[in-house]
Short mmCIF file of C-alpha atoms in Angstrom, two decimals:
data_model
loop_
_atom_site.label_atom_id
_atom_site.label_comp_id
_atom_site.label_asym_id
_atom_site.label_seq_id
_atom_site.Cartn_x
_atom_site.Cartn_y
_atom_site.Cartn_z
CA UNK A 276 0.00 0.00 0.00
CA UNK A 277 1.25 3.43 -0.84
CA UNK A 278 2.38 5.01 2.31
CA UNK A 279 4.65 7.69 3.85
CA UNK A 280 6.62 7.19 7.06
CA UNK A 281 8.14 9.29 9.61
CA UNK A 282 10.86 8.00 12.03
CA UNK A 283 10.56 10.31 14.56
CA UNK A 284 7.97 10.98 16.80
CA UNK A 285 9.36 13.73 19.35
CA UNK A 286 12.31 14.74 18.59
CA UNK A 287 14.38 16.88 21.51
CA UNK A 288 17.59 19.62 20.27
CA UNK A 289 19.00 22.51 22.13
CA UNK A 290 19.57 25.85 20.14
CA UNK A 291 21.75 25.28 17.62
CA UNK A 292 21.96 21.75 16.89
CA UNK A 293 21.48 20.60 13.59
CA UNK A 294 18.28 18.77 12.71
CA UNK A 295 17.26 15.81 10.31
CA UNK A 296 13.94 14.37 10.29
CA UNK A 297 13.23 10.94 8.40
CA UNK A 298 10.73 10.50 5.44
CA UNK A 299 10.12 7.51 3.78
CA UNK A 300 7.80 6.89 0.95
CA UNK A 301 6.35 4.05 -0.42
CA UNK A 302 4.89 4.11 -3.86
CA UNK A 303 6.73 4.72 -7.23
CA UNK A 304 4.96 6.46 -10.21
CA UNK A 305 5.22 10.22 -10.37
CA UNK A 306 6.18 11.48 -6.60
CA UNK A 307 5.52 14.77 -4.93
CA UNK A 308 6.55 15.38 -2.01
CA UNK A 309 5.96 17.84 0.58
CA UNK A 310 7.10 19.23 4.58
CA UNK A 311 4.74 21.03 6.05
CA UNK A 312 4.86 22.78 9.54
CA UNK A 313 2.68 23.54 12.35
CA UNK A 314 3.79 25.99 14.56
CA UNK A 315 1.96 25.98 18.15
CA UNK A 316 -1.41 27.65 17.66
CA UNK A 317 -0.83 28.18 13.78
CA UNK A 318 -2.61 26.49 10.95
CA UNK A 319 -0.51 23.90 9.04
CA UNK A 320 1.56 25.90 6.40
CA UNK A 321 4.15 24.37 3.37
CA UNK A 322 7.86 24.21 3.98
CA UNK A 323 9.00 23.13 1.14
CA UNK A 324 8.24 20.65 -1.86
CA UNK A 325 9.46 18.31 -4.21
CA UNK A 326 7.72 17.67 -7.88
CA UNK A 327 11.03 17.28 -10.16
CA UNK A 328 14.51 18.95 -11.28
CA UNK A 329 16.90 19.56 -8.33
CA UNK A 330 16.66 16.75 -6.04
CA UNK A 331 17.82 19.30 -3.04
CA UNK A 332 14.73 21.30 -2.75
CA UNK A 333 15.05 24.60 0.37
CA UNK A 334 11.99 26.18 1.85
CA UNK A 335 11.23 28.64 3.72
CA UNK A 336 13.68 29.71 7.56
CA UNK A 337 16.57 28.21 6.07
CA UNK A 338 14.82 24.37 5.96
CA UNK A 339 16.16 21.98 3.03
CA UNK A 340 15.07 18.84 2.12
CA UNK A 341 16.60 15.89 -0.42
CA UNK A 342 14.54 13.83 -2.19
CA UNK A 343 16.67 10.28 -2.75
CA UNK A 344 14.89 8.10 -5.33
CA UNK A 345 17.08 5.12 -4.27
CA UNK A 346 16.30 5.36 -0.87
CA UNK A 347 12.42 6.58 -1.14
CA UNK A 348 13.78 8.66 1.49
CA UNK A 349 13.20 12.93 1.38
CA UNK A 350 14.22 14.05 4.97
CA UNK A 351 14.36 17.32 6.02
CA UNK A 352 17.62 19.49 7.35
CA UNK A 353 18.68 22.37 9.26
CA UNK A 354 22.05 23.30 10.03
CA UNK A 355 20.86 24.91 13.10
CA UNK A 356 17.54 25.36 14.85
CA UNK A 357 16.30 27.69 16.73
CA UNK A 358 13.56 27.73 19.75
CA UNK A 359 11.14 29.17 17.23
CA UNK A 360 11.65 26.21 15.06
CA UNK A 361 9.80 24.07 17.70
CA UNK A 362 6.60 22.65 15.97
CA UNK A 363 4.89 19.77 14.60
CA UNK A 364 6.85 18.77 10.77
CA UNK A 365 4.42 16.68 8.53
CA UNK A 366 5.62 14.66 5.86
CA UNK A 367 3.07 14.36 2.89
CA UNK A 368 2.97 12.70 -0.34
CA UNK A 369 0.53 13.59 -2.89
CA UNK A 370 -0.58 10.87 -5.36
CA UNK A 371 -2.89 9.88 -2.90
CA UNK A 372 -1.93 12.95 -0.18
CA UNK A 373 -0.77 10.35 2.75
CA UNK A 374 0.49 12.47 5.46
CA UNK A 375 3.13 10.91 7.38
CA UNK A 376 2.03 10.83 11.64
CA UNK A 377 4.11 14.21 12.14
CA UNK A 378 6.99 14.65 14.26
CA UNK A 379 7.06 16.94 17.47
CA UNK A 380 10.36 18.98 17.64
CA UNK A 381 10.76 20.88 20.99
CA UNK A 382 14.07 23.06 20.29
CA UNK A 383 15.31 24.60 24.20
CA UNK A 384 16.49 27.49 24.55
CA UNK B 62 -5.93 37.94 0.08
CA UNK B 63 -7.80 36.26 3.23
CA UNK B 64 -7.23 32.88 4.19
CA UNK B 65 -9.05 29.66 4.36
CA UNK B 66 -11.75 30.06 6.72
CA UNK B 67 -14.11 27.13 8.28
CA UNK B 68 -16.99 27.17 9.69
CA UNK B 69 -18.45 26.97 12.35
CA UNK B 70 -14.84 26.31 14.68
CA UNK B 71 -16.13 24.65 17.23
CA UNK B 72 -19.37 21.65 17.12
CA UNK B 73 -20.78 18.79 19.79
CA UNK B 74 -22.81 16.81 18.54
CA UNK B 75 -24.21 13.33 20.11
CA UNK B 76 -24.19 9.83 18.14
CA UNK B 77 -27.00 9.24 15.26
CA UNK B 78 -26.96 13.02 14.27
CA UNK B 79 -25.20 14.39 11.37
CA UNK B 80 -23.27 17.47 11.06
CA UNK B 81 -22.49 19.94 7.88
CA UNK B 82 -18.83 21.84 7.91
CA UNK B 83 -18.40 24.35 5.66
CA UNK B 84 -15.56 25.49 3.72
CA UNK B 85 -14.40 29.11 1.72
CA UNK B 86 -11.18 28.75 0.08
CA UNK B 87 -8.53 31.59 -0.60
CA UNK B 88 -10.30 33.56 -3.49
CA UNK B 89 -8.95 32.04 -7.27
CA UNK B 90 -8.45 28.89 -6.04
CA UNK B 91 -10.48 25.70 -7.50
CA UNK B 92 -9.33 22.78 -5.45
CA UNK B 93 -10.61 21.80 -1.63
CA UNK B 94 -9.22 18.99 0.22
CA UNK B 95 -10.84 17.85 3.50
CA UNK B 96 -8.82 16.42 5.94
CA UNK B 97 -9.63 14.61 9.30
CA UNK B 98 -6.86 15.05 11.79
CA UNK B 99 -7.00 12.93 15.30
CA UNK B 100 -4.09 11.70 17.97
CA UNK B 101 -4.73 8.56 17.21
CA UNK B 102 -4.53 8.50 13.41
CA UNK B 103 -2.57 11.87 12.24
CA UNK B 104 -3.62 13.19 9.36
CA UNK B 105 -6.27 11.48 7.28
CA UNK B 106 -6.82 12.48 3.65
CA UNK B 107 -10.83 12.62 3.07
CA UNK B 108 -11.62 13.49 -0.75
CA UNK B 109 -10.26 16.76 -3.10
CA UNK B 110 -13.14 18.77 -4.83
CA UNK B 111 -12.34 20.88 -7.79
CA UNK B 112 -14.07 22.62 -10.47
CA UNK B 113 -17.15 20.78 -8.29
CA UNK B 114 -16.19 17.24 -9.39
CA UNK B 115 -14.56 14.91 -6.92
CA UNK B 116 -11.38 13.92 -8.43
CA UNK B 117 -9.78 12.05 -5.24
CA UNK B 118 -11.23 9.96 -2.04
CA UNK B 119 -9.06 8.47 0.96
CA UNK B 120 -10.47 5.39 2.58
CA UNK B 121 -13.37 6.84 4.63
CA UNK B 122 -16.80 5.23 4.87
CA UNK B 123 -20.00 6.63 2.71
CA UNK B 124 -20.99 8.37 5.96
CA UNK B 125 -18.28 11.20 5.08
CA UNK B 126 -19.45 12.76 2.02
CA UNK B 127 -19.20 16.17 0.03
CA UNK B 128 -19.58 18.53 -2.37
CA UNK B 129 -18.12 21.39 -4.26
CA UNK B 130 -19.95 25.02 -5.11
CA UNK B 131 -19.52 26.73 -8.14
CA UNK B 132 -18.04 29.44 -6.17
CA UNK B 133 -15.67 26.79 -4.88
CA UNK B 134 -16.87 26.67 -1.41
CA UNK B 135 -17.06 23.45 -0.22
CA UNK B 136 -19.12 21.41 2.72
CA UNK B 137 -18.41 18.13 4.13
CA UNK B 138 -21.57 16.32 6.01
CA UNK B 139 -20.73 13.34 8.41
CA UNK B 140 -24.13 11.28 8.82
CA UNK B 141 -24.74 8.94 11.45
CA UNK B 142 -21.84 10.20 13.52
CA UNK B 143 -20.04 7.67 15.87
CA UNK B 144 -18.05 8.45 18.86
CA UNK B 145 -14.97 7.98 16.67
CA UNK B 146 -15.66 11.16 14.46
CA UNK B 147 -14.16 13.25 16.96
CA UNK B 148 -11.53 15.14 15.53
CA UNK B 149 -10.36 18.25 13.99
CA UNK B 150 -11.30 18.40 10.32
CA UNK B 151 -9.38 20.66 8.05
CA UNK B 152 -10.07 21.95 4.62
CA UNK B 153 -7.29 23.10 2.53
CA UNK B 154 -7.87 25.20 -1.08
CA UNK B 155 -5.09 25.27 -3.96
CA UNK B 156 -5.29 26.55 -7.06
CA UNK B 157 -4.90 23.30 -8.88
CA UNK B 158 -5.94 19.68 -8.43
CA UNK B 159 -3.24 17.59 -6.36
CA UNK B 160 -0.37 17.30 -7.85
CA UNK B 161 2.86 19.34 -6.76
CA UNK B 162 -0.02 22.07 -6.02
CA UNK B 163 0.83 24.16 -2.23
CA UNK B 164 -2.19 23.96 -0.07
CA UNK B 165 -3.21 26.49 2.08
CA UNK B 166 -5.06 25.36 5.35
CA UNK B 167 -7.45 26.26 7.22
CA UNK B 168 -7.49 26.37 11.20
CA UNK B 169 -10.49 23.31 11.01
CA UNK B 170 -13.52 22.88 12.95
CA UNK B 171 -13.45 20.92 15.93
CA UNK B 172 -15.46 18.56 16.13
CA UNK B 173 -16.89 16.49 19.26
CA UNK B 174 -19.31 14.01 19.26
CA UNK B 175 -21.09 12.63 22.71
#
């Protein structure tokens, strides 16, 4: 069954530390792929996404993701959080739009 | 340009009723996506209106329906609601049908059934 995965449930950093959240996918055919974010209190908004070309794909507050065919794997990076960073990240895939079960990152201060 | 916006935010409703969410999506845009969103479960993908045909469904029973205005304002109507409907639903708009399209959400409608 087509299906996207996320590693991570709660995820824990101090300021500064560099983040990677996992995203595996599990259907072939065309793939987009997306990150979303939900900031505490905020409605869901997009990160970033991947539909084709570069396989490196950067959003928005310095976020990056890499979508690896060979892997089925498009986690998302950032060379350093920040305590505003903490949120919920959702992983999505849109041929069917399967959300991933989200992972919590609480960045302290 | 405003926002999604759903209505009404907030809803209780007991078992056996039904309930009717409604949906305005940012202005030009022709898709809707409902979403229902629990602890439990995550995110669940519910169907994608646009251009007021239904062009994708998630694995929800017939009790979840909806439909698509030619303004693009969508409802969603839950019949015969079971204890397990709780959740937040969210709609989302985008200005094409899914498909490396950005959607915008809304903040949902909370829904709690008794």
């Amino acid at each position: 069954a087509q299906s996207v995965s996320q590693h991570n449930h709660h995820v824990i950093l101090s300021e500064a530390a560099s983040l990677e959240l996992g995203c595996n996918y599990s259907y072939g055919g065309t793939v987009n792929l997306f990150w979303y974010v939900q900031y505490p209190g905020q409605h869901l908004q997009l990160l970033l996404k991947y539909f084709s070309g570069d396989p490196l794909v950067k959003g928005i507050k310095g976020f990056e993701a890499e979508f690896i065919k060979s892997k089925f794997s498009f986690n998302l990076r950032k060379p350093s959080v920040q305590w505003s960073d903490t949120a919920e990240y959702f992983c999505a895939g849109d041929n069917d739009m399967r959300f991933g079960a989200g992972t919590r990152l609480t960045v302290k201060p | 340009k405003a926002g999604v916006t759903q209505t009404p935010r907030y809803l209780i409703k007991t078992r056996g009723q039904q309930v009717t969410l409604s949906c305005s999506p940012i202005s030009g845009h022709r898709s809707v996506s409902w979403y229902q969103q629990t602890p439990g479960q995550g995110l669940q993908f519910l169907f994608e209106y646009f251009s007021e045909t239904q062009r994708n469904k998630g694995n929800f029973p017939g009790r979840f329906s909806g439909r698509q205005f030619s303004n693009s304002r969508s409802e969603m109507n839950v019949s015969t609601l079971e204890l397990g409907d709780s959740a937040l639903y969210l709609c989302a708009s985008s200005l094409g049908s899914l498909g490396g399209e950005t959607q915008y959400f809304g903040p949902g409608t909370r829904l709690l059934v008794l």
